[in-house]
XYZ file of C-alpha atoms in Angstrom:
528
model
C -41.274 -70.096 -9.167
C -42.950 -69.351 -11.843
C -41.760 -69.943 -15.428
C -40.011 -67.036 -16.397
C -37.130 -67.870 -14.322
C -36.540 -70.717 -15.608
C -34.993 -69.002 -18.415
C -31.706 -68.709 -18.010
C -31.232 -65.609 -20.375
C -33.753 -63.648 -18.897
C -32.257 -64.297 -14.976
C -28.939 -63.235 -16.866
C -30.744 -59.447 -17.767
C -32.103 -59.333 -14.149
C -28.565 -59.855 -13.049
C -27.076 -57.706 -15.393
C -29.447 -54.872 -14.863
C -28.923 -55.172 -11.012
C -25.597 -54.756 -11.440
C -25.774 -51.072 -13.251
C -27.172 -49.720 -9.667
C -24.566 -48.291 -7.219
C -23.729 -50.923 -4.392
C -25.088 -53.747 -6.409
C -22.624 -56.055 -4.954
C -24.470 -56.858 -1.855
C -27.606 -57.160 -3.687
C -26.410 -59.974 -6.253
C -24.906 -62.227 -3.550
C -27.761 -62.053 -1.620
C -29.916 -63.373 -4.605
C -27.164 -65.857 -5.390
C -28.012 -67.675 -2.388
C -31.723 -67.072 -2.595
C -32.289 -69.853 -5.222
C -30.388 -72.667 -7.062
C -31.956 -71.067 -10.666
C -30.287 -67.496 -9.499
C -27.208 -68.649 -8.263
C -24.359 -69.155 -11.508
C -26.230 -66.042 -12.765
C -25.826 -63.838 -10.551
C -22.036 -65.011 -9.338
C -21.082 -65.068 -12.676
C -22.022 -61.422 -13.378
C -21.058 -60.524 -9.421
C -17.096 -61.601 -10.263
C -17.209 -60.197 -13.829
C -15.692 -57.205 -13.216
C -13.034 -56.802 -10.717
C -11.806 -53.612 -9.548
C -8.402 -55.641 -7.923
C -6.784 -59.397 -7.487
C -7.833 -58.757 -3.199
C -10.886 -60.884 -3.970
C -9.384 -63.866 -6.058
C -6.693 -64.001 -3.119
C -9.437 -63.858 -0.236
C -11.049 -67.272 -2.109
C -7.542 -69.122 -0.726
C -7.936 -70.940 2.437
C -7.555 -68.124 5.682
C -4.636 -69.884 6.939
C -2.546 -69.118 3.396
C -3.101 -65.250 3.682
C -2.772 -62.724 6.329
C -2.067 -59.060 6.353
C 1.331 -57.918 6.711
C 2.142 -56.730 10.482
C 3.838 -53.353 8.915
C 2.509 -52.550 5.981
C -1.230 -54.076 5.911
C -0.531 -55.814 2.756
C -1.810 -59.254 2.006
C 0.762 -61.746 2.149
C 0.901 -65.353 1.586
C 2.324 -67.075 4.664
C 2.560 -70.697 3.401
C 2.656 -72.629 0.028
C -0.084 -73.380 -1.684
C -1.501 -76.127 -2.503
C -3.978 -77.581 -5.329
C -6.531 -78.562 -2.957
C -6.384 -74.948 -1.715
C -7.642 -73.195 -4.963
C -10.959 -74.863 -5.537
C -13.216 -71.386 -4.815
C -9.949 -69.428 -6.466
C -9.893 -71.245 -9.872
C -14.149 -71.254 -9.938
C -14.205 -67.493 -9.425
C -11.421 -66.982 -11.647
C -13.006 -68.340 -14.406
C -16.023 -65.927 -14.187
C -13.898 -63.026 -14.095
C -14.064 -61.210 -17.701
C -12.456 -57.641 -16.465
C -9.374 -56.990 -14.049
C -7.906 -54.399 -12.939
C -4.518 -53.934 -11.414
C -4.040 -50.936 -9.892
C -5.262 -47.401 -11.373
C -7.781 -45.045 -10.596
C -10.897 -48.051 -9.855
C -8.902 -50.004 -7.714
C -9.121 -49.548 -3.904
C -5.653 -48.097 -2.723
C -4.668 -48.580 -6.419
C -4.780 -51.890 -6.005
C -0.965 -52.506 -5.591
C -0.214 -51.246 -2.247
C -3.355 -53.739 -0.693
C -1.061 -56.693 -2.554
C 2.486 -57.799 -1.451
C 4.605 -58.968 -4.244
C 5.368 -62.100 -2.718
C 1.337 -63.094 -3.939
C 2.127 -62.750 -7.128
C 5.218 -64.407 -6.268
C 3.620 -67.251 -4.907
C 0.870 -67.653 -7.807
C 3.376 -67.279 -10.417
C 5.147 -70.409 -9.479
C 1.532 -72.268 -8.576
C 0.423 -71.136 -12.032
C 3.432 -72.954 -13.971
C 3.019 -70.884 -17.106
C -0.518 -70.595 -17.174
C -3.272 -68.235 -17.165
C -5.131 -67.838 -13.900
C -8.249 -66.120 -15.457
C -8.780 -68.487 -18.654
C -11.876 -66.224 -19.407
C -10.466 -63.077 -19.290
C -11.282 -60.255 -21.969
C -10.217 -56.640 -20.875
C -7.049 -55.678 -18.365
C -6.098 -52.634 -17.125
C -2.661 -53.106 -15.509
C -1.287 -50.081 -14.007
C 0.347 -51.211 -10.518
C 1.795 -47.939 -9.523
C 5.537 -47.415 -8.223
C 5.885 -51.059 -8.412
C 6.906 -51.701 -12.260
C 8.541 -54.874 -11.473
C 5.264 -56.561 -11.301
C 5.264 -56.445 -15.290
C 7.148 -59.879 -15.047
C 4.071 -61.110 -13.418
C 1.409 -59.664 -15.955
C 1.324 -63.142 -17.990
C -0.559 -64.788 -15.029
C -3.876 -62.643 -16.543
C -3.004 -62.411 -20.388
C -5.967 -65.314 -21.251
C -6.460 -66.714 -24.880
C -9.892 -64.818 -25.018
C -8.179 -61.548 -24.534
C -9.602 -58.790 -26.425
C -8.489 -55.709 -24.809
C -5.221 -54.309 -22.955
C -4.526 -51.171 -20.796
C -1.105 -50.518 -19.640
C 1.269 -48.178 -18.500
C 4.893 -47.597 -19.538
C 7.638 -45.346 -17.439
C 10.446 -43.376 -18.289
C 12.732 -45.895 -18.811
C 11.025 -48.788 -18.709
C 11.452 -51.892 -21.611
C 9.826 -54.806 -20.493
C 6.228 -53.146 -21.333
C 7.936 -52.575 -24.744
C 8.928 -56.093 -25.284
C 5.289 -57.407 -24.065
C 3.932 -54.877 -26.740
C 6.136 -56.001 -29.478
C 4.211 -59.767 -28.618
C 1.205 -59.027 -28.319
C 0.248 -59.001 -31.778
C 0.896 -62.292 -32.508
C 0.272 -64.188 -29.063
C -3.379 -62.636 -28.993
C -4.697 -62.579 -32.135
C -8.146 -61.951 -31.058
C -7.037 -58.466 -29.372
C -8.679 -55.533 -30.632
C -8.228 -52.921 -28.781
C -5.332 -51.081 -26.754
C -4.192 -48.614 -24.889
C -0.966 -47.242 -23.667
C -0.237 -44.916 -21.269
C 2.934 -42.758 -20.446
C 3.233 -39.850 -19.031
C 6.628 -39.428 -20.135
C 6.651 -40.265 -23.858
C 10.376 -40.654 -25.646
C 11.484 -41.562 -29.354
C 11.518 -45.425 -28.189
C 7.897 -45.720 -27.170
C 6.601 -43.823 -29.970
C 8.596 -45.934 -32.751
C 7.922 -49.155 -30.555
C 4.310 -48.330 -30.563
C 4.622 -47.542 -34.425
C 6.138 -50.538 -35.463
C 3.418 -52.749 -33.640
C 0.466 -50.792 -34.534
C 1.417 -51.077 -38.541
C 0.065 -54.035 -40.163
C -2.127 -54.672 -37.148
C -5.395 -55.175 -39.145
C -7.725 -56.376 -35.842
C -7.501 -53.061 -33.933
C -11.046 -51.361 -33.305
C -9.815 -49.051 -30.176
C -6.389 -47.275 -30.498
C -5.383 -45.312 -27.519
C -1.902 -44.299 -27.335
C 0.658 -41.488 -26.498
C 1.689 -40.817 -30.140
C 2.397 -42.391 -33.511
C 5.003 -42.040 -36.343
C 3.655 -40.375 -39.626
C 3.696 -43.853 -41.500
C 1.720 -45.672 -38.504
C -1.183 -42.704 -38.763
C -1.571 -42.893 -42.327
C -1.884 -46.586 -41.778
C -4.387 -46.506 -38.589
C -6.508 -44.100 -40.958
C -7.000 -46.865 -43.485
C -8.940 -49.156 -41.279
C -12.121 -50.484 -41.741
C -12.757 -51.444 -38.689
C -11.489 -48.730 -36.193
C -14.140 -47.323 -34.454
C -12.083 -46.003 -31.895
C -8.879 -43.253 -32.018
C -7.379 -41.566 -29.313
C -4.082 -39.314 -29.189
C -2.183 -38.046 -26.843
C 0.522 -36.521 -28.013
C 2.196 -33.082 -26.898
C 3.788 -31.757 -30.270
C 2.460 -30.858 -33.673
C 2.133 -33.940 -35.530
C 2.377 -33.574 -39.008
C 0.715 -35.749 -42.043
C -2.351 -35.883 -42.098
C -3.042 -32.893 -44.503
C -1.704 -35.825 -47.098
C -4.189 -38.268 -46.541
C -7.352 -38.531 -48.506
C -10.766 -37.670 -47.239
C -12.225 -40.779 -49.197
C -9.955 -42.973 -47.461
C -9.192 -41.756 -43.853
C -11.103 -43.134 -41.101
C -14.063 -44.511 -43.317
C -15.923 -46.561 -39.678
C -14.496 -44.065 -36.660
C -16.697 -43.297 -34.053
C -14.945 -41.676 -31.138
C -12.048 -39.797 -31.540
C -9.947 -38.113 -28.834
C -6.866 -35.971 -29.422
C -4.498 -34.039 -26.907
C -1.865 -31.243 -28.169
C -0.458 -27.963 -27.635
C -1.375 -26.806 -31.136
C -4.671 -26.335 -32.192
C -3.415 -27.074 -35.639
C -3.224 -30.406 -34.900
C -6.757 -31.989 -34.069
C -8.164 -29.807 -36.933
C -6.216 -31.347 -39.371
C -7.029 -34.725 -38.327
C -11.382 -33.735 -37.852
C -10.455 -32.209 -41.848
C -9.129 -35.772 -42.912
C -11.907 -37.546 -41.407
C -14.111 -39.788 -44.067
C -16.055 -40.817 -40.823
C -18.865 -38.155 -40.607
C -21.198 -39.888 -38.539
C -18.653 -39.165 -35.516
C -20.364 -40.209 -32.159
C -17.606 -38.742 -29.582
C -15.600 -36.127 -29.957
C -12.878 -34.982 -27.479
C -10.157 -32.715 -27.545
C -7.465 -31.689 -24.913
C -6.096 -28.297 -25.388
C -3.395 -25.920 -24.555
C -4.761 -22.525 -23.224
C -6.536 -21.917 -26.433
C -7.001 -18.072 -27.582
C -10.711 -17.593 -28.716
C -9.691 -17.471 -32.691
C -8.271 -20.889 -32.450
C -11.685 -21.803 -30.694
C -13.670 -20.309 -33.554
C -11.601 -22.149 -36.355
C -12.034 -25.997 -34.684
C -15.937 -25.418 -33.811
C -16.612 -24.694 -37.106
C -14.301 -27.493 -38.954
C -16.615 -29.613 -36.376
C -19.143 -28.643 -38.325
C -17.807 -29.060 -41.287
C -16.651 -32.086 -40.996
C -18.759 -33.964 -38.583
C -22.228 -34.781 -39.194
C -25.168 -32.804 -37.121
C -27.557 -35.735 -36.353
C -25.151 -38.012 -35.507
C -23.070 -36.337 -32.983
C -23.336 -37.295 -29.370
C -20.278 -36.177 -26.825
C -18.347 -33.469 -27.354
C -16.191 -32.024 -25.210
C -12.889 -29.376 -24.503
C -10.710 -28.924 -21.927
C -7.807 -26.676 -21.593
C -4.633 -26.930 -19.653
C -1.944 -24.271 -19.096
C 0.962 -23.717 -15.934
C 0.716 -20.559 -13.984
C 3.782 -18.681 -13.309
C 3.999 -20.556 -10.124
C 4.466 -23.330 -11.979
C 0.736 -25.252 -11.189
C -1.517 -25.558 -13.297
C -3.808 -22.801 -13.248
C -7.211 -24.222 -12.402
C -7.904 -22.588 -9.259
C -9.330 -18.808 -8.186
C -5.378 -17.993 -6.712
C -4.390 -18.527 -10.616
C -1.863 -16.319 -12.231
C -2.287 -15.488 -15.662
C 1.049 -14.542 -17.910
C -1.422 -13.391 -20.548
C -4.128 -11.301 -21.884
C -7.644 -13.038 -20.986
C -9.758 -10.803 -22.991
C -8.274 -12.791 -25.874
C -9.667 -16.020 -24.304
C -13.208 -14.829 -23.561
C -15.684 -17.533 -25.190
C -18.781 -15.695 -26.512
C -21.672 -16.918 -28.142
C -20.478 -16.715 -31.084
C -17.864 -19.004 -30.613
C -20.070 -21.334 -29.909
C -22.460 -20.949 -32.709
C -21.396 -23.653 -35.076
C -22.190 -26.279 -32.596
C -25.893 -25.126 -31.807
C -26.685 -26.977 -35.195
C -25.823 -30.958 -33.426
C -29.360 -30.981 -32.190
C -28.330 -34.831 -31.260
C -25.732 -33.514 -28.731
C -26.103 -35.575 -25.484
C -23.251 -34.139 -23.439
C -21.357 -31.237 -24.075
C -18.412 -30.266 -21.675
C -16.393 -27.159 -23.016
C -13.354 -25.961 -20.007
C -11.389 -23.624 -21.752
C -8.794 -21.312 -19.587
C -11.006 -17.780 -20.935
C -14.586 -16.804 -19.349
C -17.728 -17.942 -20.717
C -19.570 -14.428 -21.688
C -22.951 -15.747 -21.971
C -26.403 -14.579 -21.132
C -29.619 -15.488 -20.864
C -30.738 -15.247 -24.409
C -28.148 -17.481 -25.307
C -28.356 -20.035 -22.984
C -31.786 -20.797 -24.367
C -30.692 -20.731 -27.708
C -28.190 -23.719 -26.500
C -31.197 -25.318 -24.840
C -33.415 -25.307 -27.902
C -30.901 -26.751 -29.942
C -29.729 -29.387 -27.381
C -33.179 -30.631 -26.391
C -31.091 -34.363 -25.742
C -28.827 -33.300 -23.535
C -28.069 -34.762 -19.883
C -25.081 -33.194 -19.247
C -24.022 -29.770 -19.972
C -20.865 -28.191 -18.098
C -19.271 -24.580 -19.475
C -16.382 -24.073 -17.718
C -16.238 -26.141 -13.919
C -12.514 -25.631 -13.436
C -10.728 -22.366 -14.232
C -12.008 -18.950 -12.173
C -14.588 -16.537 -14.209
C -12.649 -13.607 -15.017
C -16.094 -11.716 -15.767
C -19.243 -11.025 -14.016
C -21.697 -13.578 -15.338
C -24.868 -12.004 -17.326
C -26.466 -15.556 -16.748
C -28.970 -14.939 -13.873
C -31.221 -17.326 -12.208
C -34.032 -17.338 -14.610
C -31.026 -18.205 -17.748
C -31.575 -21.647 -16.015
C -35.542 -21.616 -16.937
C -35.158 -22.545 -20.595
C -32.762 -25.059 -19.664
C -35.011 -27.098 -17.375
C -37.977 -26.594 -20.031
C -36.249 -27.807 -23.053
C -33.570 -30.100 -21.572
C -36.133 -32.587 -20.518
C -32.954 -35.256 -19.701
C -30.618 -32.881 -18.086
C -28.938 -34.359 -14.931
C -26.164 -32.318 -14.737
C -25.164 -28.573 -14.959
C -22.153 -26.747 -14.764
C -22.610 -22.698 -15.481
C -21.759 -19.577 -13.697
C -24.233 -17.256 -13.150
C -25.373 -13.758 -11.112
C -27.288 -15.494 -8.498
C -28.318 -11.796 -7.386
C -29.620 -10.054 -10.358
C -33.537 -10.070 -10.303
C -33.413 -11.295 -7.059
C -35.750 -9.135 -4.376
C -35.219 -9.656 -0.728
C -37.858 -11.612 1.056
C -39.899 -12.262 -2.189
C -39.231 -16.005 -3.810
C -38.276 -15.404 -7.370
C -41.056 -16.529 -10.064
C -41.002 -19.745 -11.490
C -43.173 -19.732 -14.126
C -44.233 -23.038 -13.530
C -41.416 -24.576 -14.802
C -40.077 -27.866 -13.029
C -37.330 -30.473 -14.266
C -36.954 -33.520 -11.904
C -33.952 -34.679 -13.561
C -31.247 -32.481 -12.684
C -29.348 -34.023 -9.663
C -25.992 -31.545 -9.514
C -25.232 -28.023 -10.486
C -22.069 -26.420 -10.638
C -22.182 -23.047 -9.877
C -18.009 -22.380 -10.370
C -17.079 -18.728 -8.793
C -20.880 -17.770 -9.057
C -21.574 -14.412 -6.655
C -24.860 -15.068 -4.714
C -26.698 -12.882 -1.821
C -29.656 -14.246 -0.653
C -28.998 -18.068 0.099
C -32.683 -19.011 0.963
C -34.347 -17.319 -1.883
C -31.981 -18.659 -4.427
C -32.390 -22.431 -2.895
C -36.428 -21.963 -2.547
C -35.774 -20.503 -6.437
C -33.748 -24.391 -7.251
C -36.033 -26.565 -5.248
C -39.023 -25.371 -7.043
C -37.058 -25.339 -10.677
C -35.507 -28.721 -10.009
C -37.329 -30.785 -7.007
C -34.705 -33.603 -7.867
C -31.531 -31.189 -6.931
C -28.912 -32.758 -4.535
C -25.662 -31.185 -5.173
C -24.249 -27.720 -5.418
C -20.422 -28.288 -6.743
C -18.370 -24.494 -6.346
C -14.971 -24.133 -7.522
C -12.803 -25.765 -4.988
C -9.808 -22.968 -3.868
C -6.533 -23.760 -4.733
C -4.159 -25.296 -2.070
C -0.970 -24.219 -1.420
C 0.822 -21.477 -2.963
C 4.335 -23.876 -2.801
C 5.148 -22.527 0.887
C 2.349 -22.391 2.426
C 0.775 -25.939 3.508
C -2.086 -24.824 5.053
C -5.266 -25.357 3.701
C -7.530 -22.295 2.588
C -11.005 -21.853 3.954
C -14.005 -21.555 1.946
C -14.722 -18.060 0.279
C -17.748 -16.411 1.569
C -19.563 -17.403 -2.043
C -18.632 -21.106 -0.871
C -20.169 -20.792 2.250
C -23.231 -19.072 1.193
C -23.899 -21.877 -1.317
C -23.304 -24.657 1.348
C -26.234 -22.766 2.698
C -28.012 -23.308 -0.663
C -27.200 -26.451 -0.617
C -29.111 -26.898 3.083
C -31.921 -24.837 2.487
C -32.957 -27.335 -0.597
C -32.540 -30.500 1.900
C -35.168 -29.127 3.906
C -36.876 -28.390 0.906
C -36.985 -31.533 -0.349
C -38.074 -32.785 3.028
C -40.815 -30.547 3.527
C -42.516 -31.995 0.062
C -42.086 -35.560 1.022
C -43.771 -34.893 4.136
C -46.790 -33.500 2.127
C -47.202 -36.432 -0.180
């Protein structure tokens, strides 16, 4: 072997680095039984993060577990004993991040668990923590909030950072919050969830947050006037998110030498644009990193007004993420993000042209940009290069993937030219266009020897298209590295009707798109 694996830290990068490629799991267990020198390593980063408990359970002896004959659950079938848990307590102790149910968890997690395991390793546990090494959990078990009274079995000494969820009328999550401040000292960041926010959690949150002078990463539904002016006066948050669904008002009181002197990434969520500009205006912060906003069918004026307190307020080098998204209910009641939308109101008022988005075209460090705004993007090709020469960083740029284009795109195939010239890093791009404009039949559009290997996915939205093999000859040559072609996905259901819609005859001819640069792809592997 030769020496440089004898270094513990540097097997620890391999590990670490393996683990940042997709179906890495595989991978690190086969090197953890390759060598004695690989084999903490690579388990230790291997059990790190887990997505669910399943695994932890699956290290008890076979005969202690079985799935349930109904339900498929895993159920503990007899009581456990010490000499059972060896492999359970020395992959528990690796673990660093669990999840318990939510969006990473297979089946969310919950329904693959009975409660009668957590049952069962509550009373093993006798009080204690069953992942001593534990940093960051994300509990959201879904329709099963009794499990809360179970959540102390993974709340570890070294805890740093807590995700959970709180229902409608729910207090036990309320009592664990009001505790958490001074059983886990060493917490810095948190996040609360609820998707049906009432006076109680908003003053219970309040009350914890103030005086909490730890907190780096503040994610919550809403706070009282008194608990924002105090969450803008530390030094160390780097981290500020918002959810809230009314005007919130106070901050046009606090002081732009004192507000949010370290912040970082902000995100903020209301129905008045009034809101998130006043907080971007108190900002001290002007090296802001991440900026997102969640909006509420924003007119185009309102759009103006918070681009250009962005760049008032935030500074243009330092700027990474920024991004916009709109919701708004149809008068079906659904949101409106399909082409079957209704609209209750005037969309020529919601039209985003380019000079609504001129005040960001000076953050030349802008690495992603994702605007989704209910109105039309009225764009052409001049100014999509002019957003490609000022975004030279970017890797991700998406203008509108959601919400139907009301207008017929000026964008046309070669718009996309300047992007893969300038946007050396680009990997994915969202942006409706006139596939037919300049497009001859039988002749393969000009290329002008531009090429941009990068770019693995373009959304295309609503875009109208013709001539299937010409346009994908016209993306294979542009971007040899091109594997998907995302459209707007039709909306299902009108209430009534259950069936599912077929795909428009755009959809269809893009699927072809999508086919004819497979067997492009093909073709130039076979000539290497």
């Amino acid at each position: 072997m030769h020496r440089c694996f004898q270094i513990l830290e540097i097997v620890y990068l391999i590990c670490e680095e393996i683990s940042r490629i997709p179906k890495h799991k595989h991978t690190l267990a086969a090197l953890a039984g390759t060598c004695h020198s690989f084999e903490e390593p690579a388990l230790a980063v291997l059990w790190a993060t887990l997505p669910c408990i399943t695994p932890l359970v699956r290290c008890l002896p076979p005969d202690c577990w079985t799935p349930h004959y109904l339900s498929e659950k895993i159920v503990i079938e007899k009581p456990i004993a010490l000499a059972d848990c060896s492999r359970f307590f020395l992959n528990a102790r690796r673990v660093r991040t669990l999840e318990i149910g939510g969006e990473n968890s297979d089946h969310h997690a919950g329904p693959c668990i009975h409660m009668n395991v957590f049952d069962h390793l509550s009373i093993f546990a006798m009080g204690q923590c069953l992942v001593p090494n534990i940093k960051t959990l994300r509990w959201f078990p879904h329709n099963n909030p009794g499990l809360i009274s179970h959540i102390h079995l993974f709340l570890g000494p070294k805890l740093e950072a807590i995700s959970f969820e709180i229902g409608l009328a729910e207090i036990l999550p309320l009592s664990l919050l009001v505790n958490l401040k001074v059983q886990y000292p060493s917490l810095k960041c948190l996040e609360v969830k609820t998707y049906h926010g009432t006076t109680k959690h908003v003053e219970a949150i309040s009350s914890v947050i103030r005086d909490w002078e730890s907190l780096c990463d503040i994610r919550v539904p809403s706070l009282s006037n008194d608990a924002l002016a105090y969450v803008a006066t530390l030094p160390g948050l780097t981290h500020l998110g918002l959810s809230t669904t009314t005007r919130q008002e106070g901050f046009g009181e606090l002081s732009q030498k004192d507000a949010f002197p370290d912040l970082r990434a902000l995100t903020l969520g209301c129905k008045t644009s009034s809101f998130y500009t006043e907080v971007l205006k108190s900002i001290s912060s002007r090296p802001l990193e991440v900026l997102n906003v969640l909006g509420d069918r924003s007119p185009r004026y309102e759009l103006i007004d918070f681009f250009e307190v962005v760049e008032e307020h935030c500074d243009q080098s330092s700027l990474r993420t920024i991004s916009f998204f709109d919701t708004m209910i149809d008068k079906m009641g659904r949101r409106g993000t399909g082409p079957g939308s209704h609209f209750l109101f005037d969309l020529d008022d919601y039209i985003i042209s380019p000079k609504v988005l001129e005040p960001l075209l000076y953050f030349s460090g802008l690495i992603e940009v994702d605007l989704d705004p209910v109105g039309s993007f009225d764009l052409d090709n001049a100014a999509v290069k002019d957003m490609a020469m000022a975004w030279p960083h970017l890797r991700r740029l998406s203008l509108g993937k959601r919400y139907p284009s009301t207008a017929r795109p000026r964008v046309t195939l070669f718009g996309l030219l300047p992007i893969a010239e300038y946007c050396k890093n680009i990997e994915f791009l969202s942006i409706s266009i006139d596939a037919r404009s300049g497009i001859r039949r039988g002749i393969v559009p000009e290329t002008r020897g531009v090429r941009n290997g990068r770019l693995v996915t373009l959304g295309v939205g609503t875009s109208a298209i013709e001539e299937p093999m010409l346009v994908g000859s016209f993306l294979s040559s542009v971007f040899p590295g091109l594997v998907d072609i995302v459209t707007l996905e039709p909306e299902i259901g009108n209430g009534d009707d259950k069936e599912e819609p077929g795909l428009t005859p755009s959809q269809e001819l893009w699927g072809k798109v999508q086919d004819f640069i497979s067997v492009f792809a093909f073709i130039r592997a076979e000539q290497v």
